Amino acid sequence: MRDRSDKTDEPSESVDDHVSTQPGSDDGLRQAVDAALLEMAYGRLLQSVFLTVMVCIIFVALFWSFFPSSQKIVWVGSMLTVSALRYFLWWTHARSKHRRSRFERWRTLFYVGAVAAGASWGYGPIMLMPAAGHNESMLLVLAVLAVSAVSMSAMGSQVKAMISFQSAALVPCILALAATGGSVEIMGAAVLFAGMVSLMIVGRSSSASTRALIETELRLSRAVEANNQARERAEAA
């Protein structure tokens, strides 16, 4: 009876070792976390697409008279085109049966979509800022800054895509503001740059916290599974 009890206790003492030191377990855990984060990003992609469409509608309804017609049409058209392509990407991913086996492909496509979306937002200030006055400039800044802030939630699980989106959207806006030569615009460009850096820092920190949370959940799940398997082996002994 004594030997049987020792055998029962022995496996439970090595549960943490099974999760953290088993050869290849860390690599497997990292891959599982990466896959979960990518699934989270694609799950929020539809939110990002709908937000872009809503902002386009608001822009057309409220701000159409402030900017030149031809340039507005090109900007709104580019944002809607990129949104349609990102929606198709979400739709394709949602119906794919090979997400894990094609992980790198899906992550690359998400990154490319994020950069394209950011560039479509950044295109507007470059085209419209030179002809805009102070009030109109601030309208553009607020629109792009608001979308960049939302990207922390929509793309926070893919930190490289999030930072690339914010850079592609805000850097052209900063340069366009500074290029006008007005003192108000130059000050606004400096404030916008500080805001961009703050968004990146906060977004990166939030992404790290999300990753740590998912990793902890997976470790606990593996520990419970290992403990159950050890109990079954002990009962069968």
PDB file of C-alpha atoms in Angstrom:
ATOM      1  CA  MET A   1       0.000   0.000   0.000  1.00  0.00           C
ATOM      2  CA  ARG A   2       2.897   2.353   0.799  1.00  0.00           C
ATOM      3  CA  ASP A   3       4.484   1.836  -2.632  1.00  0.00           C
ATOM      4  CA  ARG A   4       1.140   2.408  -4.335  1.00  0.00           C
ATOM      5  CA  SER A   5       0.665   5.722  -2.517  1.00  0.00           C
ATOM      6  CA  ASP A   6       4.139   6.877  -3.521  1.00  0.00           C
ATOM      7  CA  LYS A   7       3.365   6.141  -7.145  1.00  0.00           C
ATOM      8  CA  THR A   8       0.141   8.109  -6.907  1.00  0.00           C
ATOM      9  CA  ASP A   9       1.849  11.188  -5.484  1.00  0.00           C
ATOM     10  CA  GLU A  10       4.817  11.074  -7.830  1.00  0.00           C
ATOM     11  CA  PRO A  11       3.193  12.241 -11.069  1.00  0.00           C
ATOM     12  CA  SER A  12       1.404  15.220  -9.455  1.00  0.00           C
ATOM     13  CA  GLU A  13       4.730  16.611  -8.228  1.00  0.00           C
ATOM     14  CA  SER A  14       5.984  16.957 -11.797  1.00  0.00           C
ATOM     15  CA  VAL A  15       2.968  18.700 -13.372  1.00  0.00           C
ATOM     16  CA  ASP A  16       4.769  22.039 -13.694  1.00  0.00           C
ATOM     17  CA  ASP A  17       7.811  20.284 -15.104  1.00  0.00           C
ATOM     18  CA  HIS A  18       5.590  18.612 -17.690  1.00  0.00           C
ATOM     19  CA  VAL A  19       4.288  21.984 -18.852  1.00  0.00           C
ATOM     20  CA  SER A  20       7.433  24.078 -18.707  1.00  0.00           C
ATOM     21  CA  THR A  21      10.442  21.776 -19.153  1.00  0.00           C
ATOM     22  CA  GLN A  22       9.253  19.042 -21.438  1.00  0.00           C
ATOM     23  CA  PRO A  23      11.308  19.215 -24.677  1.00  0.00           C
ATOM     24  CA  GLY A  24       9.529  21.366 -27.215  1.00  0.00           C
ATOM     25  CA  SER A  25       6.765  22.400 -24.758  1.00  0.00           C
ATOM     26  CA  ASP A  26       7.799  26.078 -24.768  1.00  0.00           C
ATOM     27  CA  ASP A  27       7.851  26.181 -28.563  1.00  0.00           C
ATOM     28  CA  GLY A  28       4.463  24.505 -28.694  1.00  0.00           C
ATOM     29  CA  LEU A  29       3.080  26.938 -26.126  1.00  0.00           C
ATOM     30  CA  ARG A  30       4.428  29.931 -28.030  1.00  0.00           C
ATOM     31  CA  GLN A  31       2.866  28.676 -31.248  1.00  0.00           C
ATOM     32  CA  ALA A  32      -0.461  28.129 -29.492  1.00  0.00           C
ATOM     33  CA  VAL A  33      -0.371  31.676 -28.069  1.00  0.00           C
ATOM     34  CA  ASP A  34       0.499  33.127 -31.484  1.00  0.00           C
ATOM     35  CA  ALA A  35      -2.378  31.226 -33.061  1.00  0.00           C
ATOM     36  CA  ALA A  36      -4.825  32.427 -30.382  1.00  0.00           C
ATOM     37  CA  LEU A  37      -3.708  36.036 -30.832  1.00  0.00           C
ATOM     38  CA  LEU A  38      -4.133  35.822 -34.599  1.00  0.00           C
ATOM     39  CA  GLU A  39      -7.617  34.367 -34.196  1.00  0.00           C
ATOM     40  CA  MET A  40      -8.433  37.273 -31.897  1.00  0.00           C
ATOM     41  CA  ALA A  41      -7.168  39.757 -34.491  1.00  0.00           C
ATOM     42  CA  TYR A  42      -9.277  38.238 -37.260  1.00  0.00           C
ATOM     43  CA  GLY A  43     -12.252  38.167 -34.923  1.00  0.00           C
ATOM     44  CA  ARG A  44     -11.949  41.961 -34.554  1.00  0.00           C
ATOM     45  CA  LEU A  45     -11.218  42.626 -38.219  1.00  0.00           C
ATOM     46  CA  LEU A  46     -14.885  42.993 -39.069  1.00  0.00           C
ATOM     47  CA  GLN A  47     -15.197  45.665 -36.375  1.00  0.00           C
ATOM     48  CA  SER A  48     -12.366  47.623 -37.996  1.00  0.00           C
ATOM     49  CA  VAL A  49     -13.939  47.370 -41.453  1.00  0.00           C
ATOM     50  CA  PHE A  50     -17.344  48.555 -40.243  1.00  0.00           C
ATOM     51  CA  LEU A  51     -15.726  51.446 -38.387  1.00  0.00           C
ATOM     52  CA  THR A  52     -14.006  52.624 -41.569  1.00  0.00           C
ATOM     53  CA  VAL A  53     -17.255  52.483 -43.507  1.00  0.00           C
ATOM     54  CA  MET A  54     -19.081  54.416 -40.786  1.00  0.00           C
ATOM     55  CA  VAL A  55     -16.416  57.124 -40.700  1.00  0.00           C
ATOM     56  CA  CYS A  56     -16.606  57.418 -44.488  1.00  0.00           C
ATOM     57  CA  ILE A  57     -20.364  57.937 -44.243  1.00  0.00           C
ATOM     58  CA  ILE A  58     -19.946  60.575 -41.529  1.00  0.00           C
ATOM     59  CA  PHE A  59     -17.208  62.305 -43.516  1.00  0.00           C
ATOM     60  CA  VAL A  60     -19.348  62.448 -46.627  1.00  0.00           C
ATOM     61  CA  ALA A  61     -22.395  63.660 -44.714  1.00  0.00           C
ATOM     62  CA  LEU A  62     -20.752  66.346 -42.577  1.00  0.00           C
ATOM     63  CA  PHE A  63     -17.463  67.413 -44.109  1.00  0.00           C
ATOM     64  CA  TRP A  64     -18.053  67.068 -47.849  1.00  0.00           C
ATOM     65  CA  SER A  65     -18.341  70.816 -48.493  1.00  0.00           C
ATOM     66  CA  PHE A  66     -15.006  71.660 -46.841  1.00  0.00           C
ATOM     67  CA  PHE A  67     -12.692  69.906 -49.321  1.00  0.00           C
ATOM     68  CA  PRO A  68     -12.175  69.692 -53.114  1.00  0.00           C
ATOM     69  CA  SER A  69     -14.560  67.203 -54.749  1.00  0.00           C
ATOM     70  CA  SER A  70     -12.146  65.192 -56.894  1.00  0.00           C
ATOM     71  CA  GLN A  71      -9.673  64.609 -54.054  1.00  0.00           C
ATOM     72  CA  LYS A  72     -12.450  63.648 -51.648  1.00  0.00           C
ATOM     73  CA  ILE A  73     -13.785  61.057 -54.060  1.00  0.00           C
ATOM     74  CA  VAL A  74     -10.343  59.495 -54.499  1.00  0.00           C
ATOM     75  CA  TRP A  75      -9.741  59.356 -50.735  1.00  0.00           C
ATOM     76  CA  VAL A  76     -13.118  57.910 -49.808  1.00  0.00           C
ATOM     77  CA  GLY A  77     -12.907  55.495 -52.742  1.00  0.00           C
ATOM     78  CA  SER A  78      -9.491  54.230 -51.633  1.00  0.00           C
ATOM     79  CA  MET A  79     -10.702  53.650 -48.059  1.00  0.00           C
ATOM     80  CA  LEU A  80     -13.803  51.797 -49.224  1.00  0.00           C
ATOM     81  CA  THR A  81     -11.747  49.679 -51.645  1.00  0.00           C
ATOM     82  CA  VAL A  82      -9.305  48.654 -48.922  1.00  0.00           C
ATOM     83  CA  SER A  83     -12.224  47.980 -46.571  1.00  0.00           C
ATOM     84  CA  ALA A  84     -13.828  45.704 -49.166  1.00  0.00           C
ATOM     85  CA  LEU A  85     -10.556  43.775 -49.574  1.00  0.00           C
ATOM     86  CA  ARG A  86     -10.146  43.419 -45.798  1.00  0.00           C
ATOM     87  CA  TYR A  87     -13.729  42.218 -45.511  1.00  0.00           C
ATOM     88  CA  PHE A  88     -12.976  39.580 -48.139  1.00  0.00           C
ATOM     89  CA  LEU A  89      -9.877  38.599 -46.141  1.00  0.00           C
ATOM     90  CA  TRP A  90     -12.000  38.192 -43.002  1.00  0.00           C
ATOM     91  CA  TRP A  91     -14.619  36.203 -44.918  1.00  0.00           C
ATOM     92  CA  THR A  92     -11.975  33.894 -46.417  1.00  0.00           C
ATOM     93  CA  HIS A  93     -10.267  33.322 -43.064  1.00  0.00           C
ATOM     94  CA  ALA A  94     -13.566  32.585 -41.326  1.00  0.00           C
ATOM     95  CA  ARG A  95     -14.287  29.790 -43.810  1.00  0.00           C
ATOM     96  CA  SER A  96     -10.778  28.400 -44.042  1.00  0.00           C
ATOM     97  CA  LYS A  97     -10.153  24.856 -42.788  1.00  0.00           C
ATOM     98  CA  HIS A  98      -6.365  25.256 -42.784  1.00  0.00           C
ATOM     99  CA  ARG A  99      -5.749  28.129 -40.380  1.00  0.00           C
ATOM    100  CA  ARG A 100      -3.094  26.422 -38.256  1.00  0.00           C
ATOM    101  CA  SER A 101      -1.204  24.869 -41.170  1.00  0.00           C
ATOM    102  CA  ARG A 102      -1.113  28.226 -42.997  1.00  0.00           C
ATOM    103  CA  PHE A 103      -0.501  30.381 -39.952  1.00  0.00           C
ATOM    104  CA  GLU A 104       2.309  32.502 -41.428  1.00  0.00           C
ATOM    105  CA  ARG A 105       0.292  33.186 -44.559  1.00  0.00           C
ATOM    106  CA  TRP A 106      -2.712  34.421 -42.590  1.00  0.00           C
ATOM    107  CA  ARG A 107      -0.540  36.561 -40.335  1.00  0.00           C
ATOM    108  CA  THR A 108       1.219  38.122 -43.325  1.00  0.00           C
ATOM    109  CA  LEU A 109      -2.092  38.856 -45.034  1.00  0.00           C
ATOM    110  CA  PHE A 110      -3.418  40.490 -41.875  1.00  0.00           C
ATOM    111  CA  TYR A 111      -0.291  42.650 -41.664  1.00  0.00           C
ATOM    112  CA  VAL A 112      -0.540  43.696 -45.312  1.00  0.00           C
ATOM    113  CA  GLY A 113      -4.213  44.560 -44.824  1.00  0.00           C
ATOM    114  CA  ALA A 114      -3.385  46.687 -41.774  1.00  0.00           C
ATOM    115  CA  VAL A 115      -0.683  48.607 -43.637  1.00  0.00           C
ATOM    116  CA  ALA A 116      -2.997  49.170 -46.611  1.00  0.00           C
ATOM    117  CA  ALA A 117      -5.754  50.413 -44.301  1.00  0.00           C
ATOM    118  CA  GLY A 118      -3.386  52.810 -42.545  1.00  0.00           C
ATOM    119  CA  ALA A 119      -2.059  54.085 -45.865  1.00  0.00           C
ATOM    120  CA  SER A 120      -5.585  54.713 -47.123  1.00  0.00           C
ATOM    121  CA  TRP A 121      -6.236  56.870 -44.061  1.00  0.00           C
ATOM    122  CA  GLY A 122      -2.913  58.665 -44.416  1.00  0.00           C
ATOM    123  CA  TYR A 123      -3.579  59.428 -48.076  1.00  0.00           C
ATOM    124  CA  GLY A 124      -6.366  61.902 -47.199  1.00  0.00           C
ATOM    125  CA  PRO A 125      -4.294  64.445 -45.265  1.00  0.00           C
ATOM    126  CA  ILE A 126      -1.604  64.440 -47.957  1.00  0.00           C
ATOM    127  CA  MET A 127      -4.150  65.271 -50.650  1.00  0.00           C
ATOM    128  CA  LEU A 128      -6.478  67.576 -48.691  1.00  0.00           C
ATOM    129  CA  MET A 129      -4.316  69.379 -46.147  1.00  0.00           C
ATOM    130  CA  PRO A 130      -2.616  71.924 -48.473  1.00  0.00           C
ATOM    131  CA  ALA A 131      -5.965  73.362 -49.531  1.00  0.00           C
ATOM    132  CA  ALA A 132      -7.488  73.298 -46.052  1.00  0.00           C
ATOM    133  CA  GLY A 133      -7.577  76.053 -43.482  1.00  0.00           C
ATOM    134  CA  HIS A 134      -7.092  75.737 -39.730  1.00  0.00           C
ATOM    135  CA  ASN A 135     -10.535  74.324 -38.922  1.00  0.00           C
ATOM    136  CA  GLU A 136     -10.519  71.874 -41.803  1.00  0.00           C
ATOM    137  CA  SER A 137      -7.035  70.674 -40.846  1.00  0.00           C
ATOM    138  CA  MET A 138      -8.192  69.857 -37.343  1.00  0.00           C
ATOM    139  CA  LEU A 139     -11.132  67.879 -38.736  1.00  0.00           C
ATOM    140  CA  LEU A 140      -8.731  65.659 -40.652  1.00  0.00           C
ATOM    141  CA  VAL A 141      -6.463  65.283 -37.639  1.00  0.00           C
ATOM    142  CA  LEU A 142      -9.314  64.279 -35.340  1.00  0.00           C
ATOM    143  CA  ALA A 143     -10.685  61.722 -37.805  1.00  0.00           C
ATOM    144  CA  VAL A 144      -7.317  60.008 -38.340  1.00  0.00           C
ATOM    145  CA  LEU A 145      -6.369  60.173 -34.653  1.00  0.00           C
ATOM    146  CA  ALA A 146      -9.686  58.643 -33.591  1.00  0.00           C
ATOM    147  CA  VAL A 147      -9.283  55.726 -35.984  1.00  0.00           C
ATOM    148  CA  SER A 148      -5.692  55.192 -34.819  1.00  0.00           C
ATOM    149  CA  ALA A 149      -6.872  55.043 -31.211  1.00  0.00           C
ATOM    150  CA  VAL A 150      -9.472  52.420 -32.072  1.00  0.00           C
ATOM    151  CA  SER A 151      -6.732  50.344 -33.749  1.00  0.00           C
ATOM    152  CA  MET A 152      -5.338  49.587 -30.269  1.00  0.00           C
ATOM    153  CA  SER A 153      -8.431  47.480 -29.669  1.00  0.00           C
ATOM    154  CA  ALA A 154      -8.996  46.172 -33.187  1.00  0.00           C
ATOM    155  CA  MET A 155      -5.341  45.237 -33.833  1.00  0.00           C
ATOM    156  CA  GLY A 156      -3.865  45.076 -30.352  1.00  0.00           C
ATOM    157  CA  SER A 157      -3.277  41.331 -30.525  1.00  0.00           C
ATOM    158  CA  GLN A 158      -0.947  41.854 -33.525  1.00  0.00           C
ATOM    159  CA  VAL A 159       1.409  44.537 -32.293  1.00  0.00           C
ATOM    160  CA  LYS A 160       3.442  44.870 -35.515  1.00  0.00           C
ATOM    161  CA  ALA A 161       0.297  45.333 -37.580  1.00  0.00           C
ATOM    162  CA  MET A 162      -1.058  47.859 -35.072  1.00  0.00           C
ATOM    163  CA  ILE A 163       2.113  49.974 -35.038  1.00  0.00           C
ATOM    164  CA  SER A 164       2.377  49.810 -38.831  1.00  0.00           C
ATOM    165  CA  PHE A 165      -1.250  50.922 -39.188  1.00  0.00           C
ATOM    166  CA  GLN A 166      -0.722  53.860 -36.838  1.00  0.00           C
ATOM    167  CA  SER A 167       2.485  54.868 -38.600  1.00  0.00           C
ATOM    168  CA  ALA A 168       0.950  54.656 -42.070  1.00  0.00           C
ATOM    169  CA  ALA A 169      -2.076  56.687 -40.952  1.00  0.00           C
ATOM    170  CA  LEU A 170      -0.503  59.333 -38.716  1.00  0.00           C
ATOM    171  CA  VAL A 171       2.938  60.038 -40.186  1.00  0.00           C
ATOM    172  CA  PRO A 172       1.492  61.453 -43.469  1.00  0.00           C
ATOM    173  CA  CYS A 173      -0.914  63.534 -41.393  1.00  0.00           C
ATOM    174  CA  ILE A 174       1.951  64.904 -39.292  1.00  0.00           C
ATOM    175  CA  LEU A 175       4.021  65.731 -42.368  1.00  0.00           C
ATOM    176  CA  ALA A 176       1.078  67.344 -44.138  1.00  0.00           C
ATOM    177  CA  LEU A 177       0.340  69.533 -41.112  1.00  0.00           C
ATOM    178  CA  ALA A 178       3.962  70.627 -40.792  1.00  0.00           C
ATOM    179  CA  ALA A 179       4.240  71.319 -44.541  1.00  0.00           C
ATOM    180  CA  THR A 180       1.495  73.954 -44.433  1.00  0.00           C
ATOM    181  CA  GLY A 181       3.894  76.296 -42.646  1.00  0.00           C
ATOM    182  CA  GLY A 182       1.252  77.696 -40.300  1.00  0.00           C
ATOM    183  CA  SER A 183       2.167  78.052 -36.635  1.00  0.00           C
ATOM    184  CA  VAL A 184      -1.066  76.365 -35.528  1.00  0.00           C
ATOM    185  CA  GLU A 185      -0.501  73.447 -37.913  1.00  0.00           C
ATOM    186  CA  ILE A 186       3.128  72.999 -36.845  1.00  0.00           C
ATOM    187  CA  MET A 187       2.098  72.929 -33.195  1.00  0.00           C
ATOM    188  CA  GLY A 188      -0.659  70.489 -34.093  1.00  0.00           C
ATOM    189  CA  ALA A 189       1.895  68.277 -35.872  1.00  0.00           C
ATOM    190  CA  ALA A 190       4.059  68.180 -32.745  1.00  0.00           C
ATOM    191  CA  VAL A 191       1.074  67.283 -30.561  1.00  0.00           C
ATOM    192  CA  LEU A 192      -0.026  64.628 -33.047  1.00  0.00           C
ATOM    193  CA  PHE A 193       3.465  63.094 -33.061  1.00  0.00           C
ATOM    194  CA  ALA A 194       3.404  62.881 -29.269  1.00  0.00           C
ATOM    195  CA  GLY A 195      -0.039  61.310 -29.458  1.00  0.00           C
ATOM    196  CA  MET A 196       1.167  58.744 -31.993  1.00  0.00           C
ATOM    197  CA  VAL A 197       4.099  57.735 -29.798  1.00  0.00           C
ATOM    198  CA  SER A 198       1.773  57.456 -26.792  1.00  0.00           C
ATOM    199  CA  LEU A 199      -0.651  55.262 -28.737  1.00  0.00           C
ATOM    200  CA  MET A 200       2.186  52.961 -29.772  1.00  0.00           C
ATOM    201  CA  ILE A 201       3.543  52.654 -26.234  1.00  0.00           C
ATOM    202  CA  VAL A 202       0.143  51.994 -24.679  1.00  0.00           C
ATOM    203  CA  GLY A 203      -0.840  49.611 -27.484  1.00  0.00           C
ATOM    204  CA  ARG A 204       2.384  47.638 -27.122  1.00  0.00           C
ATOM    205  CA  SER A 205       1.899  47.358 -23.370  1.00  0.00           C
ATOM    206  CA  SER A 206      -1.711  46.256 -23.818  1.00  0.00           C
ATOM    207  CA  SER A 207      -0.630  43.667 -26.380  1.00  0.00           C
ATOM    208  CA  ALA A 208       1.987  42.276 -23.994  1.00  0.00           C
ATOM    209  CA  SER A 209      -0.616  41.992 -21.234  1.00  0.00           C
ATOM    210  CA  THR A 210      -3.013  40.161 -23.548  1.00  0.00           C
ATOM    211  CA  ARG A 211      -0.272  37.753 -24.579  1.00  0.00           C
ATOM    212  CA  ALA A 212       0.674  37.061 -20.959  1.00  0.00           C
ATOM    213  CA  LEU A 213      -2.962  36.403 -20.063  1.00  0.00           C
ATOM    214  CA  ILE A 214      -3.463  33.927 -22.907  1.00  0.00           C
ATOM    215  CA  GLU A 215      -0.175  32.188 -22.083  1.00  0.00           C
ATOM    216  CA  THR A 216      -1.216  31.823 -18.445  1.00  0.00           C
ATOM    217  CA  GLU A 217      -4.572  30.353 -19.435  1.00  0.00           C
ATOM    218  CA  LEU A 218      -2.897  27.828 -21.743  1.00  0.00           C
ATOM    219  CA  ARG A 219      -0.368  26.831 -19.071  1.00  0.00           C
ATOM    220  CA  LEU A 220      -3.151  26.272 -16.553  1.00  0.00           C
ATOM    221  CA  SER A 221      -5.113  24.253 -19.115  1.00  0.00           C
ATOM    222  CA  ARG A 222      -2.085  22.067 -19.824  1.00  0.00           C
ATOM    223  CA  ALA A 223      -1.389  21.642 -16.110  1.00  0.00           C
ATOM    224  CA  VAL A 224      -4.946  20.476 -15.484  1.00  0.00           C
ATOM    225  CA  GLU A 225      -4.750  18.090 -18.429  1.00  0.00           C
ATOM    226  CA  ALA A 226      -1.432  16.687 -17.229  1.00  0.00           C
ATOM    227  CA  ASN A 227      -2.813  16.251 -13.715  1.00  0.00           C
ATOM    228  CA  ASN A 228      -5.859  14.388 -15.044  1.00  0.00           C
ATOM    229  CA  GLN A 229      -3.660  12.100 -17.132  1.00  0.00           C
ATOM    230  CA  ALA A 230      -1.437  11.400 -14.109  1.00  0.00           C
ATOM    231  CA  ARG A 231      -4.492  10.554 -12.000  1.00  0.00           C
ATOM    232  CA  GLU A 232      -5.774   8.173 -14.669  1.00  0.00           C
ATOM    233  CA  ARG A 233      -2.393   6.421 -14.851  1.00  0.00           C
ATOM    234  CA  ALA A 234      -2.271   6.131 -11.068  1.00  0.00           C
ATOM    235  CA  GLU A 235      -5.753   4.661 -10.903  1.00  0.00           C
ATOM    236  CA  ALA A 236      -4.902   2.174 -13.627  1.00  0.00           C
ATOM    237  CA  ALA A 237      -1.693   1.073 -11.866  1.00  0.00           C
TER     238      ALA A 237
END
